[in-house]
Amino acid sequence: MAAFWHQRGRRQENGGLGSVIDGLGSVFDVLLANARLVLGVSGAAVLAIATLAVKRLIDRATSPRDEGDPKAEQKSLEESWQDLALIKTTPKPPTKQRREDLSEPLLSPARPLVPGEAPDPRGCSAPLGAPQVKSSPLRCLTLQEKLLSHSSQLAVPEIQVSLVPQLARSICTQLQNFLRSKCPELPFGRLFLSGALLDGLEVLAADHIHLMLPVVLDAGLWSLISGEDTVVRNPQYWMIKRIDLGYFPRGCSPWDRFIVGRYLSSNVLNETLHKLLVASINWPAIGGLLGCAIHPVVASRELKLEVKHDQVELSITLFPVVEMEDKVLLAVPPEGLVENLWLESFDRAEVSRVKELDAGDSGARQLCLRILNGVCRSQPSLRKLGGSPVTHVILHLSDTASDWAEESLADRFQQVLEELVAYLEKGVLPSYFNPKINLFSRLLEEEIDEMGFVLYRAMSEPEVLLK
């Protein structure tokens, strides 16, 4: 009992060091007892060596030192360094790999995060002492890069680009033969195809094409009257007047049967052709011959055919067209009581002018036009803005902005948006070929307000239009 209290007194004199040592000894015993189960044979051996070295250090630190031996302190220091060396040189047991670690490289290079992607939590910590690798900053695409990327996504499958014209030409040939046999007295010209797919501009979708039906008039029997001089007061429309009835009475021209009030009626001509398309042509037989289904649209005011093929669905619109006095007039009368008006078309002049300007300075007007038409096509509120209005804005801008190189595409794109907003605020977009014509005249005020609001918000962040 006296020895127990003496030993307890010595531990208390050492500031509680003895109790700590006893506790560590108990921990070591438990670790050694279970090392084989937890670490295996090799792991248990390594742990035993390290434990032995640590226990030897502790024993020397707590055992009384022989004051009479001058070499005791030097001996204990030497043994301590040997024990520390023993611990440092002890090999570490190999860690057991997890199944998911086998598919990962040992040193995976850091990659930049994709926008919208959450960071990998496993990459947030690094081993102690490992060199810190500076992560590369996120690379934000510029508007120029986004525009070029968006343009590449607008490509139409090659099979459709080749199939649609071929199918439309076959239908065009069948319709031409029918008109010659059914209406031999009417001097229709040769049908031809039109639209972005045939004009040489890059198309957005091969799902619509125009079929132009020339109406051949004798220039000595007909003359043009500007719509600006009529009750409609619209310079975009024209009237075709029958002249010299005193010398050349009705019946001298095969087109006199379509006259209403001495004017060639676009509405009457369209109604006649509509009846032929709907009731007289055997479209199921023609469709079976061409390997597709063809259906005329009965309820439409336009002369329209819907074509369904295994690889494409196509809409064909037929336009009677008159070419007189360097003008191209389409049988597209405005809605209302006036039925003798013909709409002046600038499609051919627009395409020719844009190509001419791009060829002169290797510009990117066609590319910019293609992207803007794609934006208008994808935005329901902007669909009526695509096509001719956007083309005329680019042509107007070409008179003031000289740099149309592809490197300046982002600047020109933003500038076109600003010009569009300015024109919408005024409610007037003058035609490039005739400043008296307002290309917004057929739009409702509500539609103009909605378009202006959408584009005004996009001026500060044009990227939202590309989503």
Tab-separated table of C-alpha atoms in Angstrom, residues 159-458:
chain	number	residue	atom	x	y	z
A	159	ILE	CA	-30.629	15.802	-97.522
A	160	GLN	CA	-33.371	18.407	-97.108
A	161	VAL	CA	-31.466	21.074	-99.022
A	162	SER	CA	-31.179	18.739	-102.019
A	163	LEU	CA	-34.574	17.026	-101.714
A	164	VAL	CA	-36.819	20.105	-101.359
A	165	PRO	CA	-35.870	21.808	-104.679
A	166	GLN	CA	-36.081	18.504	-106.505
A	167	LEU	CA	-39.539	17.779	-105.103
A	168	ALA	CA	-40.750	21.344	-105.748
A	169	ARG	CA	-39.535	21.271	-109.366
A	170	SER	CA	-41.391	18.026	-109.966
A	171	ILE	CA	-44.612	19.565	-108.633
A	172	CYS	CA	-43.899	22.687	-110.691
A	173	THR	CA	-43.652	20.590	-113.880
A	174	GLN	CA	-46.932	18.800	-113.155
A	175	LEU	CA	-48.727	22.097	-112.492
A	176	GLN	CA	-47.282	23.672	-115.648
A	177	ASN	CA	-48.543	20.788	-117.770
A	178	PHE	CA	-51.987	21.019	-116.190
A	179	LEU	CA	-52.342	24.771	-116.842
A	180	ARG	CA	-51.300	24.375	-120.485
A	181	SER	CA	-53.886	21.661	-121.036
A	182	LYS	CA	-56.676	23.232	-118.945
A	183	CYS	CA	-56.167	26.941	-119.836
A	184	PRO	CA	-54.371	27.025	-123.204
A	185	GLU	CA	-55.814	30.470	-123.972
A	186	LEU	CA	-54.065	32.110	-121.027
A	187	PRO	CA	-50.454	33.015	-121.816
A	188	PHE	CA	-48.889	31.932	-118.551
A	189	GLY	CA	-45.113	32.060	-118.558
A	190	ARG	CA	-42.845	29.282	-117.397
A	191	LEU	CA	-43.214	28.530	-113.694
A	192	PHE	CA	-40.062	28.981	-111.598
A	193	LEU	CA	-39.062	28.550	-107.976
A	194	SER	CA	-38.114	31.377	-105.623
A	195	GLY	CA	-37.263	31.925	-101.970
A	196	ALA	CA	-34.187	31.839	-99.756
A	197	LEU	CA	-33.423	28.252	-100.728
A	198	LEU	CA	-33.039	29.256	-104.395
A	199	ASP	CA	-31.697	32.794	-103.994
A	200	GLY	CA	-28.245	31.714	-102.883
A	201	LEU	CA	-28.618	32.970	-99.309
A	202	GLU	CA	-28.097	30.481	-96.497
A	203	VAL	CA	-31.511	29.197	-95.487
A	204	LEU	CA	-32.804	28.636	-91.972
A	205	ALA	CA	-35.222	25.825	-92.795
A	206	ALA	CA	-36.031	23.930	-95.969
A	207	ASP	CA	-39.760	23.898	-95.234
A	208	HIS	CA	-41.137	26.669	-97.437
A	209	ILE	CA	-40.698	27.635	-101.055
A	210	HIS	CA	-42.361	30.034	-103.498
A	211	LEU	CA	-43.717	29.030	-106.887
A	212	MET	CA	-43.892	32.002	-109.257
A	213	LEU	CA	-46.464	31.938	-112.084
A	214	PRO	CA	-45.702	34.679	-114.677
A	215	VAL	CA	-48.695	36.494	-116.155
A	216	VAL	CA	-47.586	37.719	-119.589
A	217	LEU	CA	-49.260	41.045	-120.531
A	218	ASP	CA	-49.154	43.017	-123.751
A	219	ALA	CA	-47.479	46.316	-122.834
A	220	GLY	CA	-49.581	48.116	-125.448
A	221	LEU	CA	-52.821	47.157	-123.689
A	222	TRP	CA	-51.881	47.680	-120.064
A	223	SER	CA	-50.265	50.399	-117.962
A	224	LEU	CA	-49.332	50.805	-114.294
A	225	ILE	CA	-50.818	53.254	-111.830
A	226	SER	CA	-49.133	53.814	-108.475
A	227	GLY	CA	-51.169	53.016	-105.410
A	228	GLU	CA	-50.115	56.398	-104.064
A	229	ASP	CA	-52.413	57.958	-106.666
A	230	THR	CA	-55.406	55.833	-105.691
A	231	VAL	CA	-57.753	55.839	-102.700
A	232	VAL	CA	-55.468	53.515	-100.732
A	233	ARG	CA	-52.607	56.060	-100.772
A	234	ASN	CA	-50.033	53.291	-100.451
A	235	PRO	CA	-47.000	53.451	-102.780
A	236	GLN	CA	-46.193	49.770	-102.160
A	237	TYR	CA	-49.236	48.716	-104.232
A	238	TRP	CA	-49.929	49.209	-107.907
A	239	MET	CA	-52.929	48.895	-110.196
A	240	ILE	CA	-52.786	47.440	-113.711
A	241	LYS	CA	-55.148	49.395	-115.963
A	242	ARG	CA	-56.570	48.266	-119.292
A	243	ILE	CA	-55.987	51.028	-121.843
A	244	ASP	CA	-57.096	51.917	-125.380
A	245	LEU	CA	-60.451	50.155	-125.100
A	246	GLY	CA	-61.712	52.354	-127.940
A	247	TYR	CA	-59.184	50.907	-130.375
A	248	PHE	CA	-58.724	47.511	-128.695
A	249	PRO	CA	-62.094	46.516	-127.140
A	250	ARG	CA	-62.573	43.842	-124.520
A	251	GLY	CA	-61.579	40.440	-125.754
A	252	CYS	CA	-58.429	41.613	-127.476
A	253	SER	CA	-56.423	40.521	-124.453
A	254	PRO	CA	-56.872	37.040	-122.995
A	255	TRP	CA	-56.696	38.634	-119.539
A	256	ASP	CA	-59.777	40.789	-120.092
A	257	ARG	CA	-61.885	38.147	-118.347
A	258	PHE	CA	-60.210	39.151	-115.065
A	259	ILE	CA	-60.956	42.873	-115.385
A	260	VAL	CA	-62.934	44.645	-112.652
A	261	GLY	CA	-63.606	48.328	-113.377
A	262	ARG	CA	-61.003	48.494	-116.173
A	263	TYR	CA	-58.310	47.103	-113.826
A	264	LEU	CA	-56.775	43.651	-113.803
A	265	SER	CA	-58.051	42.151	-110.574
A	266	SER	CA	-55.513	40.189	-108.558
A	267	ASN	CA	-58.348	38.889	-106.396
A	268	VAL	CA	-60.353	37.423	-109.308
A	269	LEU	CA	-57.243	35.774	-110.757
A	270	ASN	CA	-56.420	34.211	-107.384
A	271	GLU	CA	-59.964	32.896	-106.961
A	272	THR	CA	-59.846	31.243	-110.391
A	273	LEU	CA	-56.515	29.584	-109.678
A	274	HIS	CA	-57.704	28.537	-106.224
A	275	LYS	CA	-60.627	26.641	-107.747
A	276	LEU	CA	-58.283	24.918	-110.182
A	277	LEU	CA	-55.891	23.872	-107.437
A	278	VAL	CA	-58.618	22.572	-105.134
A	279	ALA	CA	-61.143	20.985	-107.488
A	280	SER	CA	-59.546	20.285	-110.852
A	281	ILE	CA	-56.118	18.789	-110.216
A	282	ASN	CA	-55.771	15.157	-109.164
A	283	TRP	CA	-53.212	15.725	-106.415
A	284	PRO	CA	-53.416	12.182	-104.939
A	285	ALA	CA	-52.329	10.750	-108.294
A	286	ILE	CA	-49.508	13.292	-108.659
A	287	GLY	CA	-48.404	12.680	-105.078
A	288	GLY	CA	-48.357	8.923	-105.615
A	289	LEU	CA	-46.219	9.430	-108.712
A	290	LEU	CA	-43.735	11.589	-106.788
A	291	GLY	CA	-43.741	9.491	-103.599
A	292	CYS	CA	-45.397	12.077	-101.365
A	293	ALA	CA	-48.797	13.370	-100.244
A	294	ILE	CA	-49.992	16.719	-101.661
A	295	HIS	CA	-52.960	18.615	-100.252
A	296	PRO	CA	-54.174	22.081	-101.317
A	297	VAL	CA	-55.070	24.365	-98.414
A	298	VAL	CA	-58.749	25.119	-98.953
A	299	ALA	CA	-59.318	27.699	-96.209
A	300	SER	CA	-56.301	29.896	-97.016
A	301	ARG	CA	-56.580	33.131	-99.032
A	302	GLU	CA	-53.179	32.225	-100.490
A	303	LEU	CA	-52.609	29.608	-103.169
A	304	LYS	CA	-50.886	27.098	-100.935
A	305	LEU	CA	-49.992	23.406	-101.132
A	306	GLU	CA	-48.936	21.214	-98.217
A	307	VAL	CA	-46.500	18.446	-99.159
A	308	LYS	CA	-45.577	15.574	-96.840
A	309	HIS	CA	-42.627	13.380	-97.689
A	310	ASP	CA	-40.885	10.716	-95.620
A	311	GLN	CA	-37.918	13.031	-95.024
A	312	VAL	CA	-39.418	16.514	-95.200
A	313	GLU	CA	-42.630	18.499	-94.874
A	314	LEU	CA	-42.918	21.330	-97.370
A	315	SER	CA	-45.248	24.291	-97.875
A	316	ILE	CA	-45.474	25.662	-101.443
A	317	THR	CA	-47.120	29.051	-102.094
A	318	LEU	CA	-48.115	29.973	-105.636
A	319	PHE	CA	-47.824	33.652	-106.650
A	320	PRO	CA	-49.108	35.047	-109.969
A	321	VAL	CA	-46.502	37.665	-110.901
A	322	VAL	CA	-46.479	40.527	-113.418
A	323	GLU	CA	-43.218	42.147	-114.543
A	324	MET	CA	-43.721	45.553	-116.165
A	325	GLU	CA	-41.685	48.747	-116.292
A	326	ASP	CA	-38.839	47.251	-114.200
A	327	LYS	CA	-41.255	46.356	-111.414
A	328	VAL	CA	-42.169	42.980	-109.978
A	329	LEU	CA	-45.820	42.858	-108.863
A	330	LEU	CA	-47.410	39.983	-106.957
A	331	ALA	CA	-51.104	39.112	-106.840
A	332	VAL	CA	-51.253	39.744	-103.082
A	333	PRO	CA	-54.046	42.260	-102.484
A	334	PRO	CA	-54.453	43.769	-99.007
A	335	GLU	CA	-57.331	42.689	-96.848
A	336	GLY	CA	-60.411	44.811	-97.407
A	337	LEU	CA	-62.763	45.876	-100.147
A	338	VAL	CA	-60.035	46.868	-102.633
A	339	GLU	CA	-59.331	43.858	-104.826
A	340	ASN	CA	-57.474	45.258	-107.821
A	341	LEU	CA	-54.131	45.979	-106.124
A	342	TRP	CA	-50.835	44.254	-106.837
A	343	LEU	CA	-48.021	44.240	-104.265
A	344	GLU	CA	-44.578	45.391	-105.378
A	345	SER	CA	-41.910	42.882	-104.411
A	346	PHE	CA	-38.286	43.800	-103.712
A	347	ASP	CA	-37.064	40.278	-102.964
A	348	ARG	CA	-34.962	40.006	-106.088
A	349	ALA	CA	-33.452	43.475	-105.623
A	350	GLU	CA	-32.721	42.795	-101.926
A	351	VAL	CA	-30.805	39.598	-102.611
A	352	SER	CA	-28.888	41.166	-105.482
A	353	ARG	CA	-27.890	44.243	-103.459
A	354	VAL	CA	-26.776	42.314	-100.361
A	355	LYS	CA	-24.620	39.988	-102.456
A	356	GLU	CA	-23.172	42.912	-104.378
A	357	LEU	CA	-22.165	44.728	-101.185
A	358	ASP	CA	-20.638	41.611	-99.604
A	359	ALA	CA	-18.687	40.889	-102.766
A	360	GLY	CA	-17.323	44.426	-102.789
A	361	ASP	CA	-15.805	44.400	-99.290
A	362	SER	CA	-15.832	40.701	-98.282
A	363	GLY	CA	-18.467	41.599	-95.741
A	364	ALA	CA	-20.607	39.523	-93.392
A	365	ARG	CA	-24.005	41.043	-94.203
A	366	GLN	CA	-25.436	37.721	-95.324
A	367	LEU	CA	-24.167	36.085	-92.131
A	368	CYS	CA	-25.671	38.834	-89.980
A	369	LEU	CA	-28.953	38.595	-91.910
A	370	ARG	CA	-29.050	34.846	-91.411
A	371	ILE	CA	-28.550	35.134	-87.646
A	372	LEU	CA	-31.179	37.859	-87.318
A	373	ASN	CA	-33.707	35.880	-89.360
A	374	GLY	CA	-33.014	32.904	-87.104
A	375	VAL	CA	-33.674	35.081	-84.048
A	376	CYS	CA	-36.957	36.349	-85.504
A	377	ARG	CA	-37.970	32.811	-86.409
A	378	SER	CA	-37.364	31.531	-82.866
A	379	GLN	CA	-39.117	34.472	-81.164
A	380	PRO	CA	-42.909	34.386	-81.768
A	381	SER	CA	-43.239	38.125	-81.166
A	382	LEU	CA	-40.564	38.908	-83.795
A	383	ARG	CA	-41.613	36.607	-86.636
A	384	LYS	CA	-43.237	39.371	-88.702
A	385	LEU	CA	-40.022	41.348	-88.422
A	386	GLY	CA	-37.869	38.752	-90.162
A	387	GLY	CA	-37.130	38.681	-93.869
A	388	SER	CA	-37.599	41.899	-95.808
A	389	PRO	CA	-37.644	44.433	-92.887
A	390	VAL	CA	-34.364	43.147	-91.434
A	391	THR	CA	-32.781	43.123	-94.901
A	392	HIS	CA	-33.720	46.751	-95.497
A	393	VAL	CA	-32.289	47.766	-92.091
A	394	ILE	CA	-28.971	46.125	-93.012
A	395	LEU	CA	-28.985	47.881	-96.381
A	396	HIS	CA	-29.661	51.258	-94.722
A	397	LEU	CA	-26.880	50.618	-92.210
A	398	SER	CA	-24.463	49.699	-95.009
A	399	ASP	CA	-24.655	53.294	-96.247
A	400	THR	CA	-23.201	54.590	-92.955
A	401	ALA	CA	-21.217	51.669	-91.484
A	402	SER	CA	-18.336	50.702	-93.740
A	403	ASP	CA	-16.724	47.934	-91.684
A	404	TRP	CA	-18.667	44.730	-92.372
A	405	ALA	CA	-15.799	42.279	-91.943
A	406	GLU	CA	-16.543	39.107	-90.016
A	407	GLU	CA	-14.386	40.373	-87.136
A	408	SER	CA	-16.891	43.223	-86.670
A	409	LEU	CA	-19.960	40.977	-86.714
A	410	ALA	CA	-20.778	41.611	-83.024
A	411	ASP	CA	-20.635	45.390	-83.469
A	412	ARG	CA	-22.829	45.312	-86.560
A	413	PHE	CA	-25.295	42.929	-84.884
A	414	GLN	CA	-25.747	45.285	-81.940
A	415	GLN	CA	-26.006	48.239	-84.272
A	416	VAL	CA	-28.777	46.557	-86.271
A	417	LEU	CA	-30.702	45.972	-83.013
A	418	GLU	CA	-30.338	49.648	-82.131
A	419	GLU	CA	-31.527	50.691	-85.597
A	420	LEU	CA	-34.532	48.375	-85.375
A	421	VAL	CA	-35.536	49.814	-82.003
A	422	ALA	CA	-35.258	53.349	-83.402
A	423	TYR	CA	-37.446	52.487	-86.409
A	424	LEU	CA	-40.012	50.750	-84.182
A	425	GLU	CA	-40.188	53.797	-81.915
A	426	LYS	CA	-41.145	55.884	-84.941
A	427	GLY	CA	-43.384	53.170	-86.358
A	428	VAL	CA	-41.817	53.756	-89.774
A	429	LEU	CA	-39.219	51.722	-91.688
A	430	PRO	CA	-38.645	53.293	-95.132
A	431	SER	CA	-37.896	50.907	-97.961
A	432	TYR	CA	-34.300	51.020	-99.166
A	433	PHE	CA	-35.477	51.158	-102.781
A	434	ASN	CA	-38.414	53.535	-102.304
A	435	PRO	CA	-38.323	55.786	-99.194
A	436	LYS	CA	-42.045	56.513	-99.606
A	437	ILE	CA	-42.890	52.928	-98.674
A	438	ASN	CA	-43.251	52.131	-94.972
A	439	LEU	CA	-42.479	48.457	-94.412
A	440	PHE	CA	-44.229	48.618	-91.016
A	441	SER	CA	-47.531	49.730	-92.545
A	442	ARG	CA	-48.949	46.199	-92.425
A	443	LEU	CA	-48.170	45.764	-88.718
A	444	LEU	CA	-50.586	46.502	-85.895
A	445	GLU	CA	-49.639	49.056	-83.265
A	446	GLU	CA	-49.664	46.355	-80.577
A	447	GLU	CA	-47.261	44.227	-82.620
A	448	ILE	CA	-44.887	47.168	-83.070
A	449	ASP	CA	-44.941	47.903	-79.328
A	450	GLU	CA	-44.219	44.274	-78.433
A	451	MET	CA	-41.351	44.009	-80.922
A	452	GLY	CA	-39.828	47.244	-79.670
A	453	PHE	CA	-40.067	46.101	-76.055
A	454	VAL	CA	-38.352	42.767	-76.774
A	455	LEU	CA	-35.513	44.355	-78.759
A	456	TYR	CA	-35.064	47.226	-76.311
A	457	ARG	CA	-34.468	44.765	-73.468
A	458	ALA	CA	-32.019	42.830	-75.655
